[in-house]
CSV table of C-alpha atoms in Angstrom, one decimal:
chain,number,residue,atom,x,y,z
A,14,MET,CA,30.2,-208.1,42.4
A,15,ILE,CA,27.4,-206.3,44.1
A,16,ILE,CA,24.2,-205.4,42.2
A,17,LEU,CA,22.2,-202.5,43.5
A,18,LEU,CA,18.4,-202.2,42.9
A,19,SER,CA,15.7,-199.8,44.0
A,20,PRO,CA,12.7,-201.1,45.9
A,21,ALA,CA,9.2,-200.8,44.6
A,22,LYS,CA,6.0,-199.0,45.7
A,23,ASN,CA,3.9,-202.0,44.8
A,24,LEU,CA,4.1,-204.9,47.2
A,25,ASN,CA,3.0,-208.5,47.2
A,26,PHE,CA,2.6,-210.2,50.5
A,27,GLU,CA,0.1,-212.8,49.3
A,28,ALA,CA,2.1,-215.0,46.9
A,29,GLU,CA,3.7,-218.2,48.0
A,30,ILE,CA,7.5,-218.1,48.6
A,31,PRO,CA,10.0,-221.0,48.4
A,32,GLU,CA,11.3,-222.7,51.5
A,33,ILE,CA,14.6,-220.8,51.8
A,34,PRO,CA,16.5,-219.5,54.9
A,35,HIS,CA,15.5,-215.9,55.8
A,36,THR,CA,17.6,-213.2,57.3
A,37,GLU,CA,17.0,-210.0,59.3
A,38,PRO,CA,17.7,-206.5,58.0
A,39,ARG,CA,21.0,-205.3,59.4
A,40,LEU,CA,20.2,-201.7,60.2
A,41,GLN,CA,17.2,-202.3,62.4
A,42,THR,CA,18.3,-199.8,65.1
A,43,ASP,CA,18.1,-197.1,62.4
A,44,THR,CA,14.8,-198.4,61.1
A,45,SER,CA,13.4,-198.3,64.6
A,46,GLU,CA,14.5,-194.7,64.9
A,47,LEU,CA,12.7,-193.8,61.7
A,48,LEU,CA,9.6,-195.6,62.8
A,49,LYS,CA,9.5,-193.5,66.0
A,50,ARG,CA,9.4,-190.5,63.7
A,51,THR,CA,6.8,-191.8,61.2
A,52,LYS,CA,4.5,-192.9,64.1
A,53,LYS,CA,4.1,-189.2,64.8
A,54,LEU,CA,2.8,-188.4,61.3
A,55,SER,CA,-0.9,-187.7,60.9
A,56,ARG,CA,-2.8,-188.9,57.8
A,57,GLN,CA,-2.6,-185.3,56.5
A,58,ASP,CA,1.1,-185.2,57.1
A,59,ILE,CA,1.6,-188.4,55.1
A,60,ALA,CA,-0.6,-187.2,52.3
A,61,SER,CA,1.4,-183.9,52.0
A,62,LEU,CA,4.8,-185.4,52.5
A,63,MET,CA,4.4,-188.3,50.1
A,64,LYS,CA,1.8,-186.7,47.7
A,65,LEU,CA,-0.6,-189.6,48.3
A,66,SER,CA,-4.4,-189.9,47.9
A,67,ALA,CA,-6.6,-190.1,51.0
A,68,ASP,CA,-6.9,-193.9,50.7
A,69,LEU,CA,-3.1,-194.4,50.4
A,70,SER,CA,-2.5,-192.0,53.2
A,71,ASP,CA,-4.8,-193.9,55.5
A,72,LEU,CA,-3.2,-197.2,54.5
A,73,ASN,CA,0.3,-196.0,55.3
A,74,PHE,CA,-0.8,-194.3,58.5
A,75,GLU,CA,-2.1,-197.7,59.7
A,76,ARG,CA,1.1,-199.3,58.5
A,77,TYR,CA,3.3,-196.9,60.5
A,78,GLN,CA,1.2,-197.3,63.6
A,79,ALA,CA,1.5,-201.1,63.3
A,80,LEU,CA,5.2,-201.1,62.5
A,81,SER,CA,6.0,-198.9,65.5
A,82,LYS,CA,4.4,-201.5,67.8
A,83,GLY,CA,6.4,-204.4,66.3
A,84,LEU,CA,4.8,-207.0,64.0
A,85,PRO,CA,5.3,-210.8,64.2
A,86,GLU,CA,7.8,-212.4,61.8
A,87,ASP,CA,5.1,-214.6,60.2
A,88,GLU,CA,3.6,-211.4,58.7
A,89,ALA,CA,6.9,-210.5,57.1
A,90,LYS,CA,8.3,-211.6,53.7
A,91,PRO,CA,11.8,-211.7,52.1
A,92,ALA,CA,12.4,-208.4,50.3
A,93,LEU,CA,13.1,-209.8,46.9
A,94,TYR,CA,9.7,-211.6,46.9
A,95,ALA,CA,7.8,-208.7,48.6
A,96,PHE,CA,8.5,-206.0,46.1
A,97,ASN,CA,6.3,-206.1,43.0
A,98,GLY,CA,7.1,-203.3,40.6
A,99,ASP,CA,8.5,-203.3,37.1
A,100,VAL,CA,12.1,-204.2,38.2
A,101,TYR,CA,10.8,-207.2,40.2
A,102,ARG,CA,8.6,-208.4,37.4
A,103,GLY,CA,11.8,-208.4,35.3
A,104,PHE,CA,13.7,-210.3,38.0
A,105,ASP,CA,10.9,-212.8,38.5
A,106,ALA,CA,12.2,-214.2,41.8
A,107,ALA,CA,9.4,-216.8,41.9
A,108,SER,CA,11.1,-218.8,39.1
A,109,MET,CA,14.5,-218.6,40.7
A,110,SER,CA,16.2,-221.8,41.8
A,111,ALA,CA,17.3,-222.3,45.4
A,112,LYS,CA,21.0,-222.2,44.3
A,113,THR,CA,20.5,-219.0,42.4
A,114,ALA,CA,18.7,-217.5,45.4
A,115,GLU,CA,21.7,-218.3,47.6
A,116,TRP,CA,24.0,-216.5,45.1
A,117,ALA,CA,21.6,-213.5,44.9
A,118,GLN,CA,21.7,-213.3,48.7
A,119,ASP,CA,25.5,-212.6,48.5
A,120,HIS,CA,25.4,-210.3,45.5
A,121,VAL,CA,22.1,-208.4,45.2
A,122,ARG,CA,21.3,-205.4,47.5
A,123,ILE,CA,18.1,-203.4,47.6
A,124,LEU,CA,18.3,-199.7,48.7
A,125,SER,CA,15.5,-198.7,51.0
A,126,GLY,CA,14.2,-195.6,52.5
A,127,LEU,CA,13.1,-197.4,55.7
A,128,TYR,CA,15.6,-200.3,55.9
A,129,GLY,CA,18.7,-198.6,54.4
A,130,LEU,CA,20.2,-201.7,52.6
A,131,LEU,CA,18.5,-205.0,52.2
A,132,ARG,CA,19.7,-208.5,51.2
A,133,PRO,CA,17.2,-210.4,49.1
A,134,MET,CA,16.1,-212.7,52.0
A,135,ASP,CA,15.9,-210.0,54.6
A,136,LEU,CA,12.4,-210.0,56.1
A,137,ILE,CA,10.4,-206.9,55.7
A,138,HIS,CA,6.8,-205.7,56.5
A,139,PRO,CA,4.6,-203.6,54.2
A,140,TYR,CA,5.7,-200.0,54.1
A,141,ARG,CA,6.1,-197.0,51.9
A,142,LEU,CA,8.9,-194.5,52.4
A,143,GLU,CA,10.7,-193.4,49.3
A,144,MET,CA,14.3,-192.4,49.6
A,145,GLY,CA,13.6,-188.9,48.2
A,146,THR,CA,11.0,-188.2,51.0
A,147,ARG,CA,11.9,-184.9,52.8
A,148,LEU,CA,11.2,-186.4,56.2
A,149,ASP,CA,13.1,-184.4,58.9
A,150,THR,CA,14.7,-186.3,61.7
A,151,LYS,CA,17.3,-185.6,64.4
A,152,ARG,CA,19.9,-186.4,61.8
A,153,GLY,CA,18.8,-184.0,59.1
A,154,ALA,CA,16.2,-182.6,56.8
A,155,ASN,CA,15.7,-185.7,54.6
A,156,LEU,CA,16.5,-189.5,54.4
A,157,TYR,CA,19.8,-188.9,52.6
A,158,GLU,CA,21.0,-187.0,55.7
A,159,PHE,CA,19.4,-189.6,58.0
A,160,TRP,CA,21.3,-192.5,56.4
A,161,GLY,CA,24.5,-190.6,55.9
A,162,GLU,CA,27.4,-193.1,55.2
A,163,LYS,CA,25.7,-196.1,56.8
A,164,ILE,CA,24.5,-197.6,53.5
A,165,THR,CA,27.9,-197.0,51.9
A,166,THR,CA,29.7,-198.6,54.8
A,167,LEU,CA,27.5,-201.7,54.6
A,168,ILE,CA,28.2,-202.0,50.9
A,169,ASN,CA,31.9,-201.8,51.5
A,170,ASP,CA,31.6,-204.5,54.2
A,171,ASP,CA,29.7,-206.7,51.7
A,172,MET,CA,32.3,-206.2,49.0
A,173,ARG,CA,35.2,-207.2,51.3
A,174,GLY,CA,37.0,-210.1,49.5
A,175,ALA,CA,34.6,-210.1,46.6
A,176,GLU,CA,35.5,-209.8,42.9
A,177,GLY,CA,34.1,-207.3,40.5
A,178,PRO,CA,32.5,-203.8,40.7
A,179,VAL,CA,29.3,-202.4,42.1
A,180,VAL,CA,26.7,-202.6,39.3
A,181,ASN,CA,24.3,-199.8,39.7
A,182,LEU,CA,20.8,-200.9,38.5
A,183,ALA,CA,19.1,-198.5,40.9
A,184,SER,CA,17.3,-195.2,40.1
A,185,ASN,CA,19.1,-191.9,40.7
A,186,GLU,CA,16.8,-191.2,43.6
A,187,TYR,CA,18.0,-194.3,45.4
A,188,PHE,CA,21.6,-194.5,44.3
A,189,SER,CA,22.0,-190.9,45.6
A,190,SER,CA,21.9,-192.5,49.1
A,191,VAL,CA,25.3,-194.1,48.3
A,192,LYS,CA,28.4,-192.0,48.8
A,193,LYS,CA,30.0,-193.1,45.6
A,194,SER,CA,33.4,-191.5,46.3
A,195,LYS,CA,33.7,-193.5,49.5
A,196,LEU,CA,33.0,-196.9,47.9
A,197,ASN,CA,36.1,-199.2,47.9
A,198,GLN,CA,35.2,-200.6,44.5
A,199,SER,CA,34.5,-199.0,41.1
A,200,VAL,CA,30.9,-198.4,40.0
A,201,ILE,CA,29.4,-199.3,36.7
A,202,ASP,CA,26.2,-197.6,35.7
A,203,VAL,CA,23.9,-199.2,33.2
A,204,ALA,CA,21.4,-197.6,30.8
A,205,PHE,CA,18.7,-199.2,28.7
A,206,LYS,CA,17.5,-197.3,25.6
A,207,GLU,CA,14.8,-197.8,23.0
A,208,GLU,CA,15.5,-197.0,19.4
A,209,THR,CA,13.1,-195.2,17.2
A,210,GLY,CA,14.6,-194.4,13.8
A,211,GLU,CA,18.0,-192.8,14.4
A,212,LYS,CA,17.2,-191.7,17.9
A,213,SER,CA,17.3,-193.7,21.2
A,214,LYS,CA,16.0,-192.7,24.6
A,215,ILE,CA,15.3,-194.2,28.0
A,216,ILE,CA,11.7,-195.1,28.6
A,217,SER,CA,11.1,-195.6,32.3
A,218,PHE,CA,8.8,-198.7,32.1
A,219,TYR,CA,11.1,-200.6,29.8
A,220,ALA,CA,14.3,-199.5,31.6
A,221,LYS,CA,13.0,-200.6,35.0
A,222,PHE,CA,11.9,-204.0,33.6
A,223,ALA,CA,15.4,-204.4,31.9
A,224,ARG,CA,17.2,-203.6,35.2
A,225,GLY,CA,15.4,-206.5,36.8
A,226,LEU,CA,16.1,-208.7,33.8
A,227,MET,CA,19.8,-207.9,34.0
A,228,ALA,CA,20.0,-208.5,37.7
A,229,ARG,CA,18.4,-211.9,37.3
A,230,TRP,CA,20.7,-212.7,34.3
A,231,ILE,CA,23.8,-211.8,36.4
A,232,CYS,CA,22.5,-214.1,39.2
A,233,ASP,CA,21.6,-217.0,36.8
A,234,ASN,CA,25.0,-216.8,35.2
A,235,ARG,CA,27.1,-216.0,38.3
A,236,ILE,CA,28.7,-213.0,36.6
A,237,THR,CA,31.6,-211.4,38.4
A,238,ASP,CA,33.7,-210.1,35.5
A,239,PRO,CA,32.5,-206.7,34.3
A,240,GLU,CA,33.5,-207.6,30.7
A,241,ASP,CA,30.9,-210.3,30.7
A,242,LEU,CA,28.1,-207.8,31.4
A,243,LYS,CA,28.5,-206.7,27.8
A,244,THR,CA,27.2,-210.0,26.6
A,245,PHE,CA,23.7,-209.3,28.1
A,246,SER,CA,21.1,-209.9,25.3
A,247,GLU,CA,17.8,-210.5,27.1
A,248,ALA,CA,14.6,-209.1,25.6
A,249,GLY,CA,16.4,-208.0,22.4
A,250,TYR,CA,18.9,-205.6,24.0
A,251,SER,CA,22.5,-205.5,22.8
A,252,PHE,CA,25.5,-203.7,24.0
A,253,ALA,CA,26.1,-200.3,22.3
A,254,PRO,CA,29.9,-199.6,22.5
A,255,ALA,CA,29.6,-196.3,20.7
A,256,VAL,CA,27.7,-194.7,23.6
A,257,SER,CA,29.4,-196.7,26.4
A,258,ASN,CA,32.6,-196.3,28.4
A,259,SER,CA,34.4,-197.9,31.3
A,260,LYS,CA,31.9,-196.4,33.8
A,261,LEU,CA,28.7,-196.6,31.8
A,262,LEU,CA,27.3,-199.6,29.8
A,263,THR,CA,24.5,-198.7,27.4
A,264,PHE,CA,22.2,-201.3,25.9
A,265,THR,CA,19.8,-200.6,23.1
A,266,ARG,CA,17.1,-202.3,21.1
A,267,PRO,CA,14.4,-201.3,18.6
A,268,ARG,CA,11.4,-199.9,20.5
A,269,PRO,CA,8.8,-202.6,20.9
A,270,ASP,CA,5.4,-202.1,19.3
A,271,PRO,CA,3.1,-201.3,22.3
A,272,LYS,CA,0.2,-203.0,20.4
A,273,ALA,CA,2.2,-206.2,20.1
């Protein structure tokens, strides 16, 4: 089983990380090619392309200039510990055991606009480059065209000899970088909905947090059988068979009181 996650805009390069073996991203040649392109972006280009404030544009301009020169490894951090958005608060890597971290390294993959596909312990530097960014390169008009089938090929390589499907816990923006029809394994999408009365809907904040919770739960319990996914019950969610099928698992719960 391979679990796919989106990265996060928010990063944390300050917190302590456990003493665990680190790895290097596997598509570094492609990343270097992207960095040659981003190095040429002005602050104004970045602000327009990524719809960022002046301060964030300045920050990312400096990041791109530094990355293009090459940064020392001691300024990098494993991807699973570096990302700090809702998904990663749900995953809570800091509380993960070394054994679970080893299992996650084999089964969790993070889609990335800059790095393509990351393993949890792959070292990364601070960056911002969302997959949906319309950054033109020699390969095309956007990052989907830049990455082409490379991400899909790497997922297939990682799935070789593994049991279970690809569990998609990534956003549509990021999963669109995967050529679903070319995957060698089936894909299971997962939806988390909040119930209010007789209606239920996806609420972004809760759904992102739940994706991280499920990814961590899969790792903690070493889940490889897709049927076992239906037993997920963290944070009050339960499997909703009436709105699920073999390709989509939906989990619902009463909407939490925001004041609670």
